[in-house]
PDB file of N, CA and C in Angstrom:
ATOM      1  N   ARG A   1     -14.669  65.799 240.178  1.00  0.00           N
ATOM      2  CA  ARG A   1     -14.644  64.956 239.162  1.00  0.00           C
ATOM      3  C   ARG A   1     -15.859  64.713 239.026  1.00  0.00           C
ATOM      4  N   ASN A   2     -17.040  64.783 239.745  1.00  0.00           N
ATOM      5  CA  ASN A   2     -17.821  64.524 239.639  1.00  0.00           C
ATOM      6  C   ASN A   2     -18.940  65.747 240.283  1.00  0.00           C
ATOM      7  N   PHE A   3     -19.676  66.341 238.768  1.00  0.00           N
ATOM      8  CA  PHE A   3     -20.338  67.343 238.502  1.00  0.00           C
ATOM      9  C   PHE A   3     -21.171  67.343 237.470  1.00  0.00           C
ATOM     10  N   PRO A   4     -22.294  67.926 238.344  1.00  0.00           N
ATOM     11  CA  PRO A   4     -22.980  67.786 237.107  1.00  0.00           C
ATOM     12  C   PRO A   4     -22.539  69.505 235.660  1.00  0.00           C
ATOM     13  N   ASN A   5     -23.363  68.396 234.585  1.00  0.00           N
ATOM     14  CA  ASN A   5     -22.999  68.532 233.842  1.00  0.00           C
ATOM     15  C   ASN A   5     -21.408  69.181 233.039  1.00  0.00           C
ATOM     16  N   ARG A   6     -20.861  68.571 233.624  1.00  0.00           N
ATOM     17  CA  ARG A   6     -19.539  67.333 232.814  1.00  0.00           C
ATOM     18  C   ARG A   6     -19.541  68.046 231.335  1.00  0.00           C
ATOM     19  N   LEU A   7     -20.344  66.785 231.040  1.00  0.00           N
ATOM     20  CA  LEU A   7     -20.559  66.776 229.837  1.00  0.00           C
ATOM     21  C   LEU A   7     -21.621  67.061 228.500  1.00  0.00           C
ATOM     22  N   GLY A   8     -22.222  68.394 229.393  1.00  0.00           N
ATOM     23  CA  GLY A   8     -22.866  68.865 228.736  1.00  0.00           C
ATOM     24  C   GLY A   8     -24.005  69.338 229.618  1.00  0.00           C
ATOM     25  N   GLN A   9     -25.720  70.427 229.081  1.00  0.00           N
ATOM     26  CA  GLN A   9     -26.266  70.260 229.951  1.00  0.00           C
ATOM     27  C   GLN A   9     -27.188  69.329 229.869  1.00  0.00           C
ATOM     28  N   GLY A  10     -27.127  68.626 231.629  1.00  0.00           N
ATOM     29  CA  GLY A  10     -28.155  67.952 231.750  1.00  0.00           C
ATOM     30  C   GLY A  10     -27.533  66.650 232.309  1.00  0.00           C
ATOM     31  N   ALA A  11     -26.003  65.991 232.025  1.00  0.00           N
ATOM     32  CA  ALA A  11     -25.199  64.825 232.421  1.00  0.00           C
ATOM     33  C   ALA A  11     -24.525  65.515 233.451  1.00  0.00           C
ATOM     34  N   ASN A  12     -25.085  63.927 233.671  1.00  0.00           N
ATOM     35  CA  ASN A  12     -24.173  63.500 234.959  1.00  0.00           C
ATOM     36  C   ASN A  12     -22.880  62.879 234.247  1.00  0.00           C
ATOM     37  N   VAL A  13     -21.449  62.610 235.755  1.00  0.00           N
ATOM     38  CA  VAL A  13     -20.981  62.047 235.528  1.00  0.00           C
ATOM     39  C   VAL A  13     -19.987  61.528 236.724  1.00  0.00           C
ATOM     40  N   TYR A  14     -19.963  60.426 236.899  1.00  0.00           N
ATOM     41  CA  TYR A  14     -19.490  59.669 237.767  1.00  0.00           C
ATOM     42  C   TYR A  14     -17.948  58.950 237.721  1.00  0.00           C
ATOM     43  N   LEU A  15     -17.488  59.331 238.824  1.00  0.00           N
ATOM     44  CA  LEU A  15     -15.744  58.723 238.772  1.00  0.00           C
ATOM     45  C   LEU A  15     -15.960  57.254 239.593  1.00  0.00           C
ATOM     46  N   ALA A  16     -15.655  56.132 238.599  1.00  0.00           N
ATOM     47  CA  ALA A  16     -15.995  55.292 239.705  1.00  0.00           C
ATOM     48  C   ALA A  16     -15.041  53.733 239.601  1.00  0.00           C
ATOM     49  N   SER A  17     -14.489  53.040 240.034  1.00  0.00           N
ATOM     50  CA  SER A  17     -14.292  51.405 239.616  1.00  0.00           C
ATOM     51  C   SER A  17     -14.340  50.771 238.978  1.00  0.00           C
ATOM     52  N   ALA A  18     -13.808  50.116 238.399  1.00  0.00           N
ATOM     53  CA  ALA A  18     -14.504  49.191 237.156  1.00  0.00           C
ATOM     54  C   ALA A  18     -15.065  48.441 237.938  1.00  0.00           C
ATOM     55  N   GLU A  19     -15.559  47.703 238.769  1.00  0.00           N
ATOM     56  CA  GLU A  19     -15.863  47.177 239.809  1.00  0.00           C
ATOM     57  C   GLU A  19     -17.219  47.335 240.069  1.00  0.00           C
ATOM     58  N   LEU A  20     -17.453  48.398 240.571  1.00  0.00           N
ATOM     59  CA  LEU A  20     -18.812  49.828 239.934  1.00  0.00           C
ATOM     60  C   LEU A  20     -19.500  49.929 238.482  1.00  0.00           C
ATOM     61  N   ALA A  21     -18.403  50.426 237.540  1.00  0.00           N
ATOM     62  CA  ALA A  21     -18.961  50.466 236.072  1.00  0.00           C
ATOM     63  C   ALA A  21     -19.446  49.209 235.976  1.00  0.00           C
ATOM     64  N   ALA A  22     -18.734  47.832 236.186  1.00  0.00           N
ATOM     65  CA  ALA A  22     -19.666  46.854 236.256  1.00  0.00           C
ATOM     66  C   ALA A  22     -21.021  46.226 236.323  1.00  0.00           C
ATOM     67  N   ILE A  23     -21.404  46.496 237.702  1.00  0.00           N
ATOM     68  CA  ILE A  23     -22.489  46.483 238.959  1.00  0.00           C
ATOM     69  C   ILE A  23     -23.404  46.703 238.575  1.00  0.00           C
ATOM     70  N   ALA A  24     -23.123  48.583 237.569  1.00  0.00           N
ATOM     71  CA  ALA A  24     -23.817  49.609 237.391  1.00  0.00           C
ATOM     72  C   ALA A  24     -24.296  49.456 235.994  1.00  0.00           C
ATOM     73  N   ALA A  25     -23.282  48.168 235.128  1.00  0.00           N
ATOM     74  CA  ALA A  25     -24.130  48.150 233.631  1.00  0.00           C
ATOM     75  C   ALA A  25     -25.025  46.731 233.631  1.00  0.00           C
ATOM     76  N   ILE A  26     -24.269  46.051 234.550  1.00  0.00           N
ATOM     77  CA  ILE A  26     -25.403  45.039 234.907  1.00  0.00           C
ATOM     78  C   ILE A  26     -27.019  45.286 234.921  1.00  0.00           C
ATOM     79  N   LEU A  27     -27.023  46.347 236.302  1.00  0.00           N
ATOM     80  CA  LEU A  27     -28.498  46.746 237.170  1.00  0.00           C
ATOM     81  C   LEU A  27     -29.068  47.877 236.029  1.00  0.00           C
ATOM     82  N   GLY A  28     -27.863  48.717 235.273  1.00  0.00           N
ATOM     83  CA  GLY A  28     -28.613  49.354 234.313  1.00  0.00           C
ATOM     84  C   GLY A  28     -28.466  50.878 235.237  1.00  0.00           C
ATOM     85  N   ARG A  29     -28.010  50.761 236.346  1.00  0.00           N
ATOM     86  CA  ARG A  29     -28.638  52.251 237.174  1.00  0.00           C
ATOM     87  C   ARG A  29     -27.145  52.292 238.370  1.00  0.00           C
ATOM     88  N   LEU A  30     -26.852  52.778 238.948  1.00  0.00           N
ATOM     89  CA  LEU A  30     -25.997  52.653 240.192  1.00  0.00           C
ATOM     90  C   LEU A  30     -26.283  52.066 241.171  1.00  0.00           C
ATOM     91  N   PRO A  31     -25.798  51.439 241.863  1.00  0.00           N
ATOM     92  CA  PRO A  31     -26.380  50.419 242.994  1.00  0.00           C
ATOM     93  C   PRO A  31     -26.330  50.739 244.466  1.00  0.00           C
ATOM     94  N   SER A  32     -27.409  50.811 245.003  1.00  0.00           N
ATOM     95  CA  SER A  32     -27.292  50.626 246.818  1.00  0.00           C
ATOM     96  C   SER A  32     -25.852  49.958 247.150  1.00  0.00           C
ATOM     97  N   LYS A  33     -25.678  50.257 248.440  1.00  0.00           N
ATOM     98  CA  LYS A  33     -24.381  49.916 248.954  1.00  0.00           C
ATOM     99  C   LYS A  33     -24.719  48.805 249.358  1.00  0.00           C
ATOM    100  N   ALA A  34     -26.183  47.777 249.309  1.00  0.00           N
ATOM    101  CA  ALA A  34     -26.029  46.594 249.249  1.00  0.00           C
ATOM    102  C   ALA A  34     -25.891  45.532 248.751  1.00  0.00           C
ATOM    103  N   GLU A  35     -26.590  46.537 247.392  1.00  0.00           N
ATOM    104  CA  GLU A  35     -26.456  45.730 246.373  1.00  0.00           C
ATOM    105  C   GLU A  35     -25.088  45.428 245.579  1.00  0.00           C
ATOM    106  N   TYR A  36     -24.199  46.722 245.845  1.00  0.00           N
ATOM    107  CA  TYR A  36     -22.338  46.313 245.220  1.00  0.00           C
ATOM    108  C   TYR A  36     -22.729  45.497 245.790  1.00  0.00           C
ATOM    109  N   LEU A  37     -22.503  45.754 247.612  1.00  0.00           N
ATOM    110  CA  LEU A  37     -21.515  45.178 248.224  1.00  0.00           C
ATOM    111  C   LEU A  37     -22.628  43.584 247.733  1.00  0.00           C
ATOM    112  N   GLU A  38     -23.006  42.530 247.990  1.00  0.00           N
ATOM    113  CA  GLU A  38     -23.564  41.965 247.357  1.00  0.00           C
ATOM    114  C   GLU A  38     -23.004  41.152 245.524  1.00  0.00           C
ATOM    115  N   MET A  39     -22.869  42.112 245.132  1.00  0.00           N
ATOM    116  CA  MET A  39     -22.856  41.666 243.757  1.00  0.00           C
ATOM    117  C   MET A  39     -20.704  41.610 243.640  1.00  0.00           C
ATOM    118  N   PHE A  40     -20.876  42.496 244.386  1.00  0.00           N
ATOM    119  CA  PHE A  40     -19.028  43.260 244.719  1.00  0.00           C
ATOM    120  C   PHE A  40     -18.272  41.417 245.374  1.00  0.00           C
ATOM    121  N   GLY A  41     -18.490  40.819 245.804  1.00  0.00           N
ATOM    122  CA  GLY A  41     -18.405  39.480 246.776  1.00  0.00           C
ATOM    123  C   GLY A  41     -19.193  38.813 245.125  1.00  0.00           C
ATOM    124  N   SER A  42     -19.185  38.638 244.846  1.00  0.00           N
ATOM    125  CA  SER A  42     -19.284  37.062 243.319  1.00  0.00           C
ATOM    126  C   SER A  42     -17.711  37.391 242.605  1.00  0.00           C
ATOM    127  N   LEU A  43     -17.495  38.851 242.570  1.00  0.00           N
ATOM    128  CA  LEU A  43     -16.827  39.139 241.732  1.00  0.00           C
ATOM    129  C   LEU A  43     -14.981  39.008 242.217  1.00  0.00           C
ATOM    130  N   VAL A  44     -14.743  38.992 243.748  1.00  0.00           N
ATOM    131  CA  VAL A  44     -13.836  38.859 244.576  1.00  0.00           C
ATOM    132  C   VAL A  44     -14.109  37.116 244.585  1.00  0.00           C
ATOM    133  N   GLU A  45     -14.589  36.089 244.601  1.00  0.00           N
ATOM    134  CA  GLU A  45     -15.022  35.067 244.152  1.00  0.00           C
ATOM    135  C   GLU A  45     -14.261  34.118 243.178  1.00  0.00           C
ATOM    136  N   SER A  46     -14.410  35.498 241.911  1.00  0.00           N
ATOM    137  CA  SER A  46     -14.092  34.887 240.834  1.00  0.00           C
ATOM    138  C   SER A  46     -13.196  35.480 240.071  1.00  0.00           C
ATOM    139  N   GLN A  47     -12.488  35.819 240.779  1.00  0.00           N
ATOM    140  CA  GLN A  47     -11.193  37.615 240.476  1.00  0.00           C
ATOM    141  C   GLN A  47     -10.429  36.741 239.708  1.00  0.00           C
ATOM    142  N   ASP A  48      -9.911  35.676 239.931  1.00  0.00           N
ATOM    143  CA  ASP A  48      -8.612  35.160 238.980  1.00  0.00           C
ATOM    144  C   ASP A  48      -8.904  34.874 237.631  1.00  0.00           C
ATOM    145  N   THR A  49      -9.879  34.522 237.630  1.00  0.00           N
ATOM    146  CA  THR A  49     -10.585  34.609 235.885  1.00  0.00           C
ATOM    147  C   THR A  49     -11.356  35.536 235.281  1.00  0.00           C
ATOM    148  N   THR A  50     -12.419  36.679 236.672  1.00  0.00           N
ATOM    149  CA  THR A  50     -12.775  37.853 236.120  1.00  0.00           C
ATOM    150  C   THR A  50     -11.186  38.696 235.542  1.00  0.00           C
ATOM    151  N   TYR A  51     -10.307  38.818 235.562  1.00  0.00           N
ATOM    152  CA  TYR A  51      -9.705  39.858 235.764  1.00  0.00           C
ATOM    153  C   TYR A  51      -8.062  39.029 234.412  1.00  0.00           C
ATOM    154  N   SER A  52      -7.997  37.963 234.334  1.00  0.00           N
ATOM    155  CA  SER A  52      -7.314  37.456 233.777  1.00  0.00           C
ATOM    156  C   SER A  52      -7.732  38.466 231.652  1.00  0.00           C
ATOM    157  N   TYR A  53      -8.605  38.599 230.898  1.00  0.00           N
ATOM    158  CA  TYR A  53      -8.893  38.782 229.695  1.00  0.00           C
ATOM    159  C   TYR A  53      -8.027  40.576 230.346  1.00  0.00           C
ATOM    160  N   LEU A  54      -7.852  40.598 231.234  1.00  0.00           N
ATOM    161  CA  LEU A  54      -6.719  41.840 231.242  1.00  0.00           C
ATOM    162  C   LEU A  54      -5.241  41.641 230.630  1.00  0.00           C
ATOM    163  N   ASN A  55      -5.076  40.125 230.641  1.00  0.00           N
ATOM    164  CA  ASN A  55      -3.237  40.093 229.643  1.00  0.00           C
ATOM    165  C   ASN A  55      -3.487  39.611 228.272  1.00  0.00           C
ATOM    166  N   PHE A  56      -4.272  40.171 227.648  1.00  0.00           N
ATOM    167  CA  PHE A  56      -5.008  39.410 225.838  1.00  0.00           C
ATOM    168  C   PHE A  56      -4.178  38.985 225.141  1.00  0.00           C
ATOM    169  N   ASP A  57      -2.368  39.670 225.165  1.00  0.00           N
ATOM    170  CA  ASP A  57      -1.435  38.552 224.666  1.00  0.00           C
ATOM    171  C   ASP A  57      -1.499  37.171 225.062  1.00  0.00           C
ATOM    172  N   GLN A  58      -2.105  36.580 226.399  1.00  0.00           N
ATOM    173  CA  GLN A  58      -1.885  35.384 226.744  1.00  0.00           C
ATOM    174  C   GLN A  58      -2.997  35.202 226.989  1.00  0.00           C
ATOM    175  N   ASN A  59      -4.349  35.473 225.927  1.00  0.00           N
ATOM    176  CA  ASN A  59      -5.382  34.654 226.077  1.00  0.00           C
ATOM    177  C   ASN A  59      -5.661  34.071 224.996  1.00  0.00           C
ATOM    178  N   GLU A  60      -5.472  33.222 224.981  1.00  0.00           N
ATOM    179  CA  GLU A  60      -5.713  32.517 223.754  1.00  0.00           C
ATOM    180  C   GLU A  60      -6.498  32.088 223.168  1.00  0.00           C
ATOM    181  N   ALA A  61      -8.347  32.615 223.526  1.00  0.00           N
ATOM    182  CA  ALA A  61      -9.100  32.935 222.372  1.00  0.00           C
ATOM    183  C   ALA A  61      -9.224  34.039 221.933  1.00  0.00           C
ATOM    184  N   PHE A  62      -8.225  35.701 222.603  1.00  0.00           N
ATOM    185  CA  PHE A  62      -8.053  36.434 222.403  1.00  0.00           C
ATOM    186  C   PHE A  62      -7.157  36.306 220.959  1.00  0.00           C
ATOM    187  N   THR A  63      -5.591  36.101 221.611  1.00  0.00           N
ATOM    188  CA  THR A  63      -4.562  35.949 220.127  1.00  0.00           C
ATOM    189  C   THR A  63      -5.129  35.055 219.022  1.00  0.00           C
ATOM    190  N   SER A  64      -6.096  34.324 219.491  1.00  0.00           N
ATOM    191  CA  SER A  64      -6.010  33.058 218.152  1.00  0.00           C
ATOM    192  C   SER A  64      -7.254  34.037 217.245  1.00  0.00           C
ATOM    193  N   LYS A  65      -8.225  34.671 217.705  1.00  0.00           N
ATOM    194  CA  LYS A  65      -9.145  35.648 216.496  1.00  0.00           C
ATOM    195  C   LYS A  65      -8.337  36.650 216.413  1.00  0.00           C
ATOM    196  N   ALA A  66      -7.486  37.105 216.697  1.00  0.00           N
ATOM    197  CA  ALA A  66      -6.661  38.305 216.404  1.00  0.00           C
ATOM    198  C   ALA A  66      -5.953  37.761 215.384  1.00  0.00           C
ATOM    199  N   ALA A  67      -5.112  36.584 215.518  1.00  0.00           N
ATOM    200  CA  ALA A  67      -4.496  36.429 214.753  1.00  0.00           C
ATOM    201  C   ALA A  67      -4.745  36.167 212.922  1.00  0.00           C
ATOM    202  N   GLY A  68      -6.474  36.281 212.882  1.00  0.00           N
ATOM    203  CA  GLY A  68      -6.165  36.430 211.681  1.00  0.00           C
ATOM    204  C   GLY A  68      -7.699  37.843 211.463  1.00  0.00           C
ATOM    205  N   VAL A  69      -7.097  38.599 212.263  1.00  0.00           N
ATOM    206  CA  VAL A  69      -7.591  40.213 211.555  1.00  0.00           C
ATOM    207  C   VAL A  69      -6.636  40.930 210.558  1.00  0.00           C
ATOM    208  N   THR A  70      -6.510  41.768 209.598  1.00  0.00           N
ATOM    209  CA  THR A  70      -6.370  42.019 208.674  1.00  0.00           C
ATOM    210  C   THR A  70      -6.333  43.479 208.760  1.00  0.00           C
ATOM    211  N   ILE A  71      -5.477  44.739 208.668  1.00  0.00           N
ATOM    212  CA  ILE A  71      -5.347  45.499 208.744  1.00  0.00           C
ATOM    213  C   ILE A  71      -5.236  45.926 207.342  1.00  0.00           C
ATOM    214  N   GLU A  72      -5.805  47.039 207.084  1.00  0.00           N
ATOM    215  CA  GLU A  72      -5.910  47.852 205.438  1.00  0.00           C
ATOM    216  C   GLU A  72      -4.513  48.749 205.561  1.00  0.00           C
ATOM    217  N   SER A  73      -3.221  48.101 204.779  1.00  0.00           N
ATOM    218  CA  SER A  73      -1.861  49.233 204.863  1.00  0.00           C
ATOM    219  C   SER A  73      -2.640  50.727 205.198  1.00  0.00           C
ATOM    220  N   GLU A  74      -3.101  51.301 204.521  1.00  0.00           N
ATOM    221  CA  GLU A  74      -3.917  52.473 204.472  1.00  0.00           C
ATOM    222  C   GLU A  74      -4.187  52.566 205.826  1.00  0.00           C
ATOM    223  N   VAL A  75      -4.908  52.168 206.674  1.00  0.00           N
ATOM    224  CA  VAL A  75      -4.919  52.584 208.117  1.00  0.00           C
ATOM    225  C   VAL A  75      -4.162  51.739 209.725  1.00  0.00           C
ATOM    226  N   SER A  76      -2.565  50.613 208.596  1.00  0.00           N
ATOM    227  CA  SER A  76      -2.083  50.631 209.496  1.00  0.00           C
ATOM    228  C   SER A  76      -0.949  51.584 209.619  1.00  0.00           C
ATOM    229  N   GLU A  77      -0.615  52.590 208.141  1.00  0.00           N
ATOM    230  CA  GLU A  77       0.165  53.412 208.093  1.00  0.00           C
ATOM    231  C   GLU A  77       0.120  55.081 208.972  1.00  0.00           C
ATOM    232  N   ALA A  78      -1.383  55.315 208.502  1.00  0.00           N
ATOM    233  CA  ALA A  78      -2.318  56.306 209.650  1.00  0.00           C
ATOM    234  C   ALA A  78      -1.961  56.249 211.012  1.00  0.00           C
ATOM    235  N   ALA A  79      -2.713  54.966 211.342  1.00  0.00           N
ATOM    236  CA  ALA A  79      -1.965  54.737 213.244  1.00  0.00           C
ATOM    237  C   ALA A  79      -0.357  54.659 213.118  1.00  0.00           C
ATOM    238  N   LYS A  80       0.438  55.003 212.749  1.00  0.00           N
ATOM    239  CA  LYS A  80       1.965  54.491 213.058  1.00  0.00           C
ATOM    240  C   LYS A  80       1.796  56.149 213.120  1.00  0.00           C
ATOM    241  N   LYS A  81       1.446  56.535 211.746  1.00  0.00           N
ATOM    242  CA  LYS A  81       1.893  58.192 212.093  1.00  0.00           C
ATOM    243  C   LYS A  81       1.163  59.330 213.126  1.00  0.00           C
ATOM    244  N   SER A  82      -0.069  58.349 213.747  1.00  0.00           N
ATOM    245  CA  SER A  82      -0.660  59.459 214.805  1.00  0.00           C
ATOM    246  C   SER A  82       0.006  58.700 216.297  1.00  0.00           C
ATOM    247  N   TYR A  83       0.484  57.840 216.279  1.00  0.00           N
ATOM    248  CA  TYR A  83       1.393  57.118 217.216  1.00  0.00           C
ATOM    249  C   TYR A  83       2.504  58.119 217.236  1.00  0.00           C
ATOM    250  N   GLU A  84       3.507  57.551 216.276  1.00  0.00           N
ATOM    251  CA  GLU A  84       4.590  59.515 216.299  1.00  0.00           C
ATOM    252  C   GLU A  84       4.734  60.422 216.883  1.00  0.00           C
ATOM    253  N   ALA A  85       3.361  60.788 216.370  1.00  0.00           N
ATOM    254  CA  ALA A  85       3.476  62.473 216.600  1.00  0.00           C
ATOM    255  C   ALA A  85       2.456  62.272 217.742  1.00  0.00           C
ATOM    256  N   PHE A  86       2.205  61.355 218.492  1.00  0.00           N
ATOM    257  CA  PHE A  86       1.625  61.813 220.231  1.00  0.00           C
ATOM    258  C   PHE A  86       2.885  60.866 221.212  1.00  0.00           C
ATOM    259  N   ILE A  87       3.911  60.248 220.904  1.00  0.00           N
ATOM    260  CA  ILE A  87       5.411  59.906 221.184  1.00  0.00           C
ATOM    261  C   ILE A  87       6.147  61.429 220.968  1.00  0.00           C
ATOM    262  N   ALA A  88       6.044  61.896 220.605  1.00  0.00           N
ATOM    263  CA  ALA A  88       7.274  63.084 219.894  1.00  0.00           C
ATOM    264  C   ALA A  88       7.512  64.204 220.906  1.00  0.00           C
TER     265      ALA A  88
END
């Protein structure tokens, strides 16, 4: 899966965990093993709050903001049709 030019000439793609992707985003590059282990340690210490965002329906900060979002009926209908075609 990790091979040159997967997404076009000169592009490199790397298969990575969410943790590695987050650390790479913070650093702006792939970390060394030492950098990864150091930064991963801080993620483990806060894992209860770090991963809670994945439960959007249980996150008050998300649900309160989402409650005020309106979607135009045209967009909603197009999404429903697309979803129905996908699951068919």
